[in-house]
Short mmCIF file of C-alpha atoms and ligand atoms in Angstrom, two decimals:
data_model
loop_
_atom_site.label_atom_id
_atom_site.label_comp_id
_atom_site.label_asym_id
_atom_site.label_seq_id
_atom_site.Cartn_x
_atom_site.Cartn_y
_atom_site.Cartn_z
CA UNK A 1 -24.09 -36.98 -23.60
CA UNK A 2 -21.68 -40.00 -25.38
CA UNK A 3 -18.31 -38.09 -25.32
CA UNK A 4 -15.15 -39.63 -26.31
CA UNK A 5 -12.06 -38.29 -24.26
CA UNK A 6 -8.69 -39.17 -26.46
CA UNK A 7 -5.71 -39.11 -24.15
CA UNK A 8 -8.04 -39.91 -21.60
CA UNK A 9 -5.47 -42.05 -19.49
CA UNK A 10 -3.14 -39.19 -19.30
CA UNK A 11 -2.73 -36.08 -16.90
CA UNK A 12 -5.28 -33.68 -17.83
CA UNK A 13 -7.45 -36.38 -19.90
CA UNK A 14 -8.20 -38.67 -16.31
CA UNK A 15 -9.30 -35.53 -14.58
CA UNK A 16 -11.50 -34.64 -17.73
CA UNK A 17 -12.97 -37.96 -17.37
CA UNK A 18 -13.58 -38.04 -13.73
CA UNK A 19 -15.54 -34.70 -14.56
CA UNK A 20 -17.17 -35.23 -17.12
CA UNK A 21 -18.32 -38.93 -15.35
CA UNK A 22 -19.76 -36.72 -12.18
CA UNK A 23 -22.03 -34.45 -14.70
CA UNK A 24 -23.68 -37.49 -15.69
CA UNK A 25 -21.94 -38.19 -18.98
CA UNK A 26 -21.33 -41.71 -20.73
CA UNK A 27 -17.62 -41.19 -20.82
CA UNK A 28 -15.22 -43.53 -23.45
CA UNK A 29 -11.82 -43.12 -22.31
CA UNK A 30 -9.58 -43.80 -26.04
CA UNK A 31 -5.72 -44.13 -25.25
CA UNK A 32 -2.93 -46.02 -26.71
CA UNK A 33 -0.85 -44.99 -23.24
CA UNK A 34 2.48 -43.90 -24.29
CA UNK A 35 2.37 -41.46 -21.72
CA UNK A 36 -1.02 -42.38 -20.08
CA UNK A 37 -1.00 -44.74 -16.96
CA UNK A 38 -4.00 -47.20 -16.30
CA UNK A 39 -3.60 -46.22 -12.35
CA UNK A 40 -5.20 -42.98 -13.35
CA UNK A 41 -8.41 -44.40 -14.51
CA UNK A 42 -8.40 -47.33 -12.15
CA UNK A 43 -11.17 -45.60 -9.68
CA UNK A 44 -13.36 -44.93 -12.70
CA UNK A 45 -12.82 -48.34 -14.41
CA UNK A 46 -16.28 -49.64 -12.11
CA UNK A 47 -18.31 -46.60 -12.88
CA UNK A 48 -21.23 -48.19 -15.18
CA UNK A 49 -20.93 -45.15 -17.66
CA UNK A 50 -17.22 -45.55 -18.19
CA UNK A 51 -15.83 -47.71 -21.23
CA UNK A 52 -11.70 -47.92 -21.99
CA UNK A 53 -10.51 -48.14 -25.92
CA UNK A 54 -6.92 -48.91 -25.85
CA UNK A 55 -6.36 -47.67 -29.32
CA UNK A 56 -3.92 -45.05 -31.32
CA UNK A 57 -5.71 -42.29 -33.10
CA UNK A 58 -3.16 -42.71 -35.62
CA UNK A 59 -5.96 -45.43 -36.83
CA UNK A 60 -9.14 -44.69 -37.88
CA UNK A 61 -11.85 -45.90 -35.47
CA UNK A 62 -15.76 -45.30 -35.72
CA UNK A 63 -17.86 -44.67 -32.09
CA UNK A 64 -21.18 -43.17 -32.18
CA UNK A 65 -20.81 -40.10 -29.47
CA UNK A 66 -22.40 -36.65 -29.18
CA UNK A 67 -19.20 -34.87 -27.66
CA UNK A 68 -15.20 -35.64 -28.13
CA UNK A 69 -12.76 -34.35 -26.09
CA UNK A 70 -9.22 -34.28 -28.69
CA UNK A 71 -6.24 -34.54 -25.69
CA UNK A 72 -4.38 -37.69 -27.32
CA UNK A 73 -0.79 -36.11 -27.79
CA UNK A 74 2.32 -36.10 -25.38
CA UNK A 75 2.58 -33.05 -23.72
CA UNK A 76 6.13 -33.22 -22.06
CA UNK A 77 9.01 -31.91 -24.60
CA UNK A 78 10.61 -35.03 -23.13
CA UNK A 79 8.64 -37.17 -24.11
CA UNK A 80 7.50 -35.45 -27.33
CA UNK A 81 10.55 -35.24 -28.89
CA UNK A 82 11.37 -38.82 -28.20
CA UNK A 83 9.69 -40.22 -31.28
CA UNK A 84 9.24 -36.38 -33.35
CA UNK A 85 7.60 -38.26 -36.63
CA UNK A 86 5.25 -39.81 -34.28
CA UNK A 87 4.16 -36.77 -32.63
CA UNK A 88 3.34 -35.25 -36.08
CA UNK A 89 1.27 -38.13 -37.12
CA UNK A 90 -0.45 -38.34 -33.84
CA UNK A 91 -1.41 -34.73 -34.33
CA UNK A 92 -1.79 -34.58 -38.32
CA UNK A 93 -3.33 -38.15 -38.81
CA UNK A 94 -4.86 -38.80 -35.01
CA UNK A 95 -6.95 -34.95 -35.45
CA UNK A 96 -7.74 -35.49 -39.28
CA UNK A 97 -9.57 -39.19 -37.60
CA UNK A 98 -10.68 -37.62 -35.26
CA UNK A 99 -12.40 -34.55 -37.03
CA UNK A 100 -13.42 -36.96 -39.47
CA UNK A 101 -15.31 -39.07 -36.72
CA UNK A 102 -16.96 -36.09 -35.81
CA UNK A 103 -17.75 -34.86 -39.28
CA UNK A 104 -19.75 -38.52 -39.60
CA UNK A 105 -21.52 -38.79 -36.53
CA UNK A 106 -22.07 -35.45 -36.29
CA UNK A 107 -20.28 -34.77 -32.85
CA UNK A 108 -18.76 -31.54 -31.47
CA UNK A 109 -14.95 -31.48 -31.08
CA UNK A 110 -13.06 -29.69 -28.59
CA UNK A 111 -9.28 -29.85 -29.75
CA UNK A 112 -6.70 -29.42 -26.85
CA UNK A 113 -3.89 -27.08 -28.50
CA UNK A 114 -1.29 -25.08 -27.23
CA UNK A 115 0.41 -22.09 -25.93
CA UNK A 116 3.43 -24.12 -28.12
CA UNK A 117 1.67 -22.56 -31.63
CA UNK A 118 3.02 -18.95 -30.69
CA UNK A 119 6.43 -20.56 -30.50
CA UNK A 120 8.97 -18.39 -28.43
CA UNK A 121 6.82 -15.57 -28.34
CA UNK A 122 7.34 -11.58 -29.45
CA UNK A 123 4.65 -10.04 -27.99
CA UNK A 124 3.84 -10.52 -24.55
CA UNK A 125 1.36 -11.37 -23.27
CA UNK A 126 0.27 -13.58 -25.39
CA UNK A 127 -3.53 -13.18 -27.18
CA UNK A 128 -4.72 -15.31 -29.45
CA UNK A 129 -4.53 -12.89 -32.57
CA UNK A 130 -1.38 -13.51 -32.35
CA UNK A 131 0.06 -15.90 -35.53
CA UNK A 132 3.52 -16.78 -33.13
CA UNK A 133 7.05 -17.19 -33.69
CA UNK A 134 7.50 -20.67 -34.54
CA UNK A 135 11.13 -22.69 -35.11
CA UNK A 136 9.67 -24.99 -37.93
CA UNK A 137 13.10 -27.21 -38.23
CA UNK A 138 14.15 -27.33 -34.32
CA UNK A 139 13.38 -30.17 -31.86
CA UNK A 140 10.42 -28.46 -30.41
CA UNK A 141 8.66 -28.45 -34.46
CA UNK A 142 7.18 -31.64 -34.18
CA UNK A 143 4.67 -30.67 -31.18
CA UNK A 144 4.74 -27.06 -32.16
CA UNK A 145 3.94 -27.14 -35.46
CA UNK A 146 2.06 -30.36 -35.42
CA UNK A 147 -0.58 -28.58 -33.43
CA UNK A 148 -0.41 -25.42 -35.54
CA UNK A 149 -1.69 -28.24 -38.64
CA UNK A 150 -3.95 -29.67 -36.02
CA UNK A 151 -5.67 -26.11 -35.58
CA UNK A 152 -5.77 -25.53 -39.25
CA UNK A 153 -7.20 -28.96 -39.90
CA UNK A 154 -10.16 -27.65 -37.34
CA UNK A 155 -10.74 -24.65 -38.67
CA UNK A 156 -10.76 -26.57 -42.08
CA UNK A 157 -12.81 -29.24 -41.18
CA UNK A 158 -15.48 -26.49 -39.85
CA UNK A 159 -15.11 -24.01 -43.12
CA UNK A 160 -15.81 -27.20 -45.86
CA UNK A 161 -17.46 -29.94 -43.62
CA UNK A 162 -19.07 -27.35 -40.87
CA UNK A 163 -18.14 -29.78 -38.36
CA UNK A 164 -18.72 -28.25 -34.81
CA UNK A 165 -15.35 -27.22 -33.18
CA UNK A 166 -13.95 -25.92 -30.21
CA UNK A 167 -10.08 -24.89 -29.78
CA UNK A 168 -8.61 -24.08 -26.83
CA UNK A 169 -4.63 -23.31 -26.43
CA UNK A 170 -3.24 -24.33 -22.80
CA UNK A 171 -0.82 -22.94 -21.21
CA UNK A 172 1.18 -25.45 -18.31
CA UNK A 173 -0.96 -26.94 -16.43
CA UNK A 174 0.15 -28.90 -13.39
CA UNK A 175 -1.22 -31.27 -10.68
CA UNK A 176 -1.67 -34.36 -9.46
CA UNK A 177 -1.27 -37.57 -11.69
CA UNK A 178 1.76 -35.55 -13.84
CA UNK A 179 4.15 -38.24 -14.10
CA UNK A 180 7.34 -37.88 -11.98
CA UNK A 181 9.43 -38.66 -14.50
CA UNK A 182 8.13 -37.11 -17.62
CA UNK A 183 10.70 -33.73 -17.28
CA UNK A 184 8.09 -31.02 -16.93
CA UNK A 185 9.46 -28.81 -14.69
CA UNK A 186 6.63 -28.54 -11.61
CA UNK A 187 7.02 -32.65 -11.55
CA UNK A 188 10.94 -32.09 -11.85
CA UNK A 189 11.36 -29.76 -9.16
CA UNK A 190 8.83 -31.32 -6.98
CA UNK A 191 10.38 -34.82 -7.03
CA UNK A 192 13.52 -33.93 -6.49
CA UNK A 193 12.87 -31.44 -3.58
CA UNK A 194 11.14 -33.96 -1.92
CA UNK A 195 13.90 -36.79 -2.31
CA UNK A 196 16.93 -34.30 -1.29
CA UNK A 197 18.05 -34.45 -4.86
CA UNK A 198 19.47 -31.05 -6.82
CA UNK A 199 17.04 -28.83 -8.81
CA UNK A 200 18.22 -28.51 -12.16
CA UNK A 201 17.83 -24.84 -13.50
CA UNK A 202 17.88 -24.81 -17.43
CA UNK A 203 19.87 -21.61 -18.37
CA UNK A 204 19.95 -18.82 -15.85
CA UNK A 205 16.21 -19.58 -14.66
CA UNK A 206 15.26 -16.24 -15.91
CA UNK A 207 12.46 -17.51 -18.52
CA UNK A 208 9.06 -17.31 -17.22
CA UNK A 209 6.03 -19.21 -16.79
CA UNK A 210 1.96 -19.16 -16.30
CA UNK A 211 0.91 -22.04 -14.19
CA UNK A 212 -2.69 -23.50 -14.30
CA UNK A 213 -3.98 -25.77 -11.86
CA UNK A 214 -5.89 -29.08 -13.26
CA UNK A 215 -9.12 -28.22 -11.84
CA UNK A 216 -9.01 -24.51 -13.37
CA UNK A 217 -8.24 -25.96 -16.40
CA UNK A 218 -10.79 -28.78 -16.56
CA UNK A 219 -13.34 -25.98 -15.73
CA UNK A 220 -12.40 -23.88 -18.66
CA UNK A 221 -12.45 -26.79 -21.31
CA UNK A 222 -15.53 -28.22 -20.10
CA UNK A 223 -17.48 -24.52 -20.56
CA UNK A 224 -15.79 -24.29 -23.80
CA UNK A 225 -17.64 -27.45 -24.93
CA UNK A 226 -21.15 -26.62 -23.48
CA UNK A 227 -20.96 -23.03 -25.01
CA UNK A 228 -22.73 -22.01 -28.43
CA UNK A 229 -21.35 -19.38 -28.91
CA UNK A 230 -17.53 -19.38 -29.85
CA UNK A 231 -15.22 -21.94 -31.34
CA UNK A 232 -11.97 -20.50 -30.35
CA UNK A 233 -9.39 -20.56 -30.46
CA UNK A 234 -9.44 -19.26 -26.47
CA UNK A 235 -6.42 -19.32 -24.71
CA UNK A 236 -6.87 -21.10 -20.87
CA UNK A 237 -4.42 -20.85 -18.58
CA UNK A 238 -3.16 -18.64 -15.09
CA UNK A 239 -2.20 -14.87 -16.15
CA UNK A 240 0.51 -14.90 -13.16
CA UNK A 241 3.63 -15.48 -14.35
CA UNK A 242 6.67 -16.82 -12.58
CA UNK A 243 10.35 -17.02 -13.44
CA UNK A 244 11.52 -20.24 -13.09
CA UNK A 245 13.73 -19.79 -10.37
CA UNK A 246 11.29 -18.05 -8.82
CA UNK A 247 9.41 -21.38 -9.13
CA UNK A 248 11.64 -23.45 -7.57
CA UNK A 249 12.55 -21.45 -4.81
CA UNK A 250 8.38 -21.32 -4.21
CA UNK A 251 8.78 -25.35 -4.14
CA UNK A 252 12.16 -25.38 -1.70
CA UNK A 253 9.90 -23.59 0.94
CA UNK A 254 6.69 -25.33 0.59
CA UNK A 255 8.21 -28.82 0.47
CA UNK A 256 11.31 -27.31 3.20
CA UNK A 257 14.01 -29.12 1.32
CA UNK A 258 17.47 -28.29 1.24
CA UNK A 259 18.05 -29.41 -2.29
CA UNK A 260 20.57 -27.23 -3.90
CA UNK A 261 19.58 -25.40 -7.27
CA UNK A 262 22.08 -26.37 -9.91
CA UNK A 263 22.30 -24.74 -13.82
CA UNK A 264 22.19 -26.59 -16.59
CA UNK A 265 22.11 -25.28 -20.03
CA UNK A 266 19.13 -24.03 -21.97
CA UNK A 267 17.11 -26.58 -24.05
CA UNK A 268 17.40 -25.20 -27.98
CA UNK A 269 14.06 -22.46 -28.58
CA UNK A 270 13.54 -22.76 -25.29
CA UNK A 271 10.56 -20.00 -25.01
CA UNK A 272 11.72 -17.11 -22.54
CA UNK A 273 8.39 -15.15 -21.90
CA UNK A 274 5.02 -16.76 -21.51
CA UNK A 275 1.66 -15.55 -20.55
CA UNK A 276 -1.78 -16.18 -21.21
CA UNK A 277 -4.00 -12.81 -22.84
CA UNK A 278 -7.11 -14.29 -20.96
CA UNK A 279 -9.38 -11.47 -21.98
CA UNK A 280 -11.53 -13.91 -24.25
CA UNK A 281 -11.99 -16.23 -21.94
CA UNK A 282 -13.21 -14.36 -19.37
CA UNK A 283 -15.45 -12.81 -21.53
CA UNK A 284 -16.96 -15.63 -23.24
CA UNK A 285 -16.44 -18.69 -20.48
CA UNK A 286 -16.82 -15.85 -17.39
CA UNK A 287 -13.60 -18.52 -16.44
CA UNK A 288 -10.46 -17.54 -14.74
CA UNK A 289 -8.33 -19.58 -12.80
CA UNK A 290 -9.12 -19.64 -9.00
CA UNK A 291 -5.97 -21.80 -7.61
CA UNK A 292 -2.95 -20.00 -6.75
CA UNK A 293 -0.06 -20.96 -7.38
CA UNK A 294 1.09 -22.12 -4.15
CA UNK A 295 -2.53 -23.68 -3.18
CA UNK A 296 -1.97 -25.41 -6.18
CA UNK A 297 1.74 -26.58 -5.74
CA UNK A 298 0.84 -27.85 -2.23
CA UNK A 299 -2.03 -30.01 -3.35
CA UNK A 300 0.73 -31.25 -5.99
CA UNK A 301 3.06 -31.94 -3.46
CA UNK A 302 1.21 -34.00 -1.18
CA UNK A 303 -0.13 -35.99 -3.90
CA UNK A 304 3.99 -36.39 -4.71
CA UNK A 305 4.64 -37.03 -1.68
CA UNK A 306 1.96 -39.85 -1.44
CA UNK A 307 3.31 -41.64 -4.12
CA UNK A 308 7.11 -41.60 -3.28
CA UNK A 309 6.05 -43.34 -0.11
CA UNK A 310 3.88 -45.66 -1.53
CA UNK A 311 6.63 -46.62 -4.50
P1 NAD B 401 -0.14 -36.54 -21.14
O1 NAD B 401 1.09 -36.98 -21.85
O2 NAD B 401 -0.26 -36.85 -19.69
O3 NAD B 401 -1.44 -37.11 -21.84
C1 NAD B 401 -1.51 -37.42 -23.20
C2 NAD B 401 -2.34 -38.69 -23.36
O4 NAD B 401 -2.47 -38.98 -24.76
C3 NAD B 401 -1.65 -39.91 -22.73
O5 NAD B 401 -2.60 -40.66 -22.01
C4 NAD B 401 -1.11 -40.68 -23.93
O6 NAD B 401 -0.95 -42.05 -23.68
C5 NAD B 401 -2.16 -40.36 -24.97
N1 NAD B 401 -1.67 -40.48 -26.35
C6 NAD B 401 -0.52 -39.96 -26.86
N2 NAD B 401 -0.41 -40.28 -28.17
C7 NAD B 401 -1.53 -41.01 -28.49
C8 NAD B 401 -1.99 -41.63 -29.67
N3 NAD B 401 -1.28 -41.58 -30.80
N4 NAD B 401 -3.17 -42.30 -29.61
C9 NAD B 401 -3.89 -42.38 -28.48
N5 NAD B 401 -3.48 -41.81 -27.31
C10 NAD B 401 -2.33 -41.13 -27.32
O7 NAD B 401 -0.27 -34.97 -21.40
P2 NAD B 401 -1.29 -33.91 -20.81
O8 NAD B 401 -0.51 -32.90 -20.08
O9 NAD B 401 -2.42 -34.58 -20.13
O10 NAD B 401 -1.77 -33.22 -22.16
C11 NAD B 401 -3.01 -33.60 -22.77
C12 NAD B 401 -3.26 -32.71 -23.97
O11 NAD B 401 -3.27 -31.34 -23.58
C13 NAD B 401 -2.21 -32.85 -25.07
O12 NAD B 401 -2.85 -32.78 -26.34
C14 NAD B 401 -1.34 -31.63 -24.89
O13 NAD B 401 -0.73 -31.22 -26.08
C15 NAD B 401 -2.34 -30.61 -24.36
N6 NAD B 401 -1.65 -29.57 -23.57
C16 NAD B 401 -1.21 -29.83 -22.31
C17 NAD B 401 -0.54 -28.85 -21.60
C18 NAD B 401 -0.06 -29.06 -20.18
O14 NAD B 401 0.56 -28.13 -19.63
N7 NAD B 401 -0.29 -30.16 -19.54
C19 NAD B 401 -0.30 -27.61 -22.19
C20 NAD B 401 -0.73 -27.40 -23.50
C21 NAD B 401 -1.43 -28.39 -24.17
N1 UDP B 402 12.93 -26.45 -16.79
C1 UDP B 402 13.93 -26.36 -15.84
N2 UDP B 402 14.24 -27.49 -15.13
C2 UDP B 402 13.60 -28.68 -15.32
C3 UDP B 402 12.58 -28.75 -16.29
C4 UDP B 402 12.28 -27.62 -17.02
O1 UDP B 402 14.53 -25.31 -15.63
O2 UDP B 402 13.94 -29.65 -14.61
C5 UDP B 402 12.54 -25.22 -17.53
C6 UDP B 402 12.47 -25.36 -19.04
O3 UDP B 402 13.74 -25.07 -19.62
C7 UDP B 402 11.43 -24.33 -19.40
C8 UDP B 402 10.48 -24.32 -18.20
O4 UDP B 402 11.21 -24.90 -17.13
O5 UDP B 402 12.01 -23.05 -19.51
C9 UDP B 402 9.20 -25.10 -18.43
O6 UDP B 402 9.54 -26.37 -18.93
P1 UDP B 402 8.46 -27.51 -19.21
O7 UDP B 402 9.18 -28.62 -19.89
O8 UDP B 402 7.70 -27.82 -17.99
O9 UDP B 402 7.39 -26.82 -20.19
P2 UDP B 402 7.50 -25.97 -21.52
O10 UDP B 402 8.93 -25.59 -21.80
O11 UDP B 402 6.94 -26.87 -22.56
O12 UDP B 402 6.67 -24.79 -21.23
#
């Protein structure tokens, strides 16, 4: 299979690559890398079946490919709500390109969207029947709602052009290659534990969190794609949910730092419950996750911990 990856450069998209490169697929990595880093694609840049596009799916672009993998977005509320009328046009324009791509060369499309689209959620957990609780005016409505238009452009493209889609909402996902600085809070509390620094708690650190590791995640988006079956949307991430103090007291004893926790106050619409219904998936991937969450956050760590040294 041709199969575009957009995002490809970034966090989850480089492991989707790397994947998708060892099941024998001609991979073309597209990225304009706001947020994507070339040293995550360096190993693959000599692999004869891997091609780089630096280019912003805010443009139009034509590739002949048989799969695409729709990840170009920011995923970090830092860094998506640095430039909010960007983030909507790299989800309104960058999916209605990329749909229309597909539509043309006739190419499936599996669209990376969000536990974000049930906003700060009422019922708990969360399953995908669920239509959300979405701020559409706050500083989290450019992500949020710009994939809620990216799903309906999907499903739209599929009811009037019956292009082939795929939608899958993830919930946080962590691992290696998350950038250190990007304010998601595994990366956060991992950094600073391992340089001495405070831990900064937003609020009282009673909200919760489902985290996913990488691998489990690639997994479940890759059989999402091969599957006939279903086009989603399927939620993917961990069902165990942590609060977030909970969280980074799990990362003061695996990293043994003596950082102090510190409070700081709670982002606006800052969700305070979040879980992953992962009944569908389950039934129609036969995925769950397999990482723990402190397997996980010790692979994380050491990959961290590797790169502070190194910088
Ligand atoms: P990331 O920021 O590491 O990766 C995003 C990639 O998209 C980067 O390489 C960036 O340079 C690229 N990009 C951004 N805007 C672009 C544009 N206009 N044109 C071309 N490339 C562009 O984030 P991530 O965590 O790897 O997330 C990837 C996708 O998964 C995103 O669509 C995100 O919304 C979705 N997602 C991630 C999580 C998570 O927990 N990591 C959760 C839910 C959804
Ligand atoms: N958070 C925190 N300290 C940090 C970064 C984040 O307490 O240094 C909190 C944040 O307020 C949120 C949770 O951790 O409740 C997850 O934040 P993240 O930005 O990783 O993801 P999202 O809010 O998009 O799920």
């Amino acid at each position: 299979m041709r199969t575009l990856v957009t995002g490809g450069a970034g966090f989850i998209g480089s492991h989707l690559c790397e994947r998708l490169l060892a099941d024998g697929n001609e991979v073309i990595c597209l990225d304009n890398f706001y947020t994507g880093r070339r040293t995550h694609i360096r190993h693959l840049l000599d692999h004869r079946d891997f091609e780089v596009v630096r280019h912003d799916v805010i443009q139009p672009i034509l590739l002949e490919v048989d799969r695409v993998f729709h990840f170009a977005c920011p995923a970090s509320p830092v860094h998506y709500q640095y430039n909010p009328v960007k983030t909507v046009k790299t989800n309104v324009m960058g999916t209605i390109n990329m749909l229309g791509l597909a539509k043309r060369v006739k190419a499936r499309l599996l669209h990376a969207s969000t536990s974000e689209v049930y906003g700060d959620p009422q019922v708990h957990p969360q399953h995908e029947e669920y239509w959300g609780h979405v701020n559409p005016i706050g500083p989290r409505s450019c992500y949020d709602e710009g994939k809620r238009v990216a799903e309906t452009l999907c499903f739209d493209y599929h009811r009037q052009n019956g292009v082939d889609i795929r939608v899958i909402r993830i919930f946080n996902t962590y691992g290696p290659r998350m950038i250190a600085d990007d304010g998601r809070v595994v990366s956060n509390f991992v950094v600073r534990a391992l340089q001495g620094e405070p831990l900064e708690v937003y609020g009282d650190g009673s909200q919760t969190r489902a985290f996913c590791y990488i691998d489990d995640l690639v997994e479940g988006a890759t059989r999402m794609m091969a599957q006939d079956d279903a086009i989603g949307p399927v939620n993917l991430g961990n069902p165990v949910e942590f609060t977030i103090r909970q969280l980074a007291e799990l990362v003061l004893e695996l990293t043994g730092s003596s950082s102090p926790l510190v409070s700081r106050p709670l982002p606006p619409d800052d969700p305070v419950r979040r879980r992953p219904d992962i009944t569908k998936a389950r039934q129609l991937l036969d995925w769950e996750p397999t990482v723990q969450l402190e397997q996980g956050l010790e692979r994380t760590i050491a990959y961290f911990d590797e790169l502070l040294r190194t910088a």
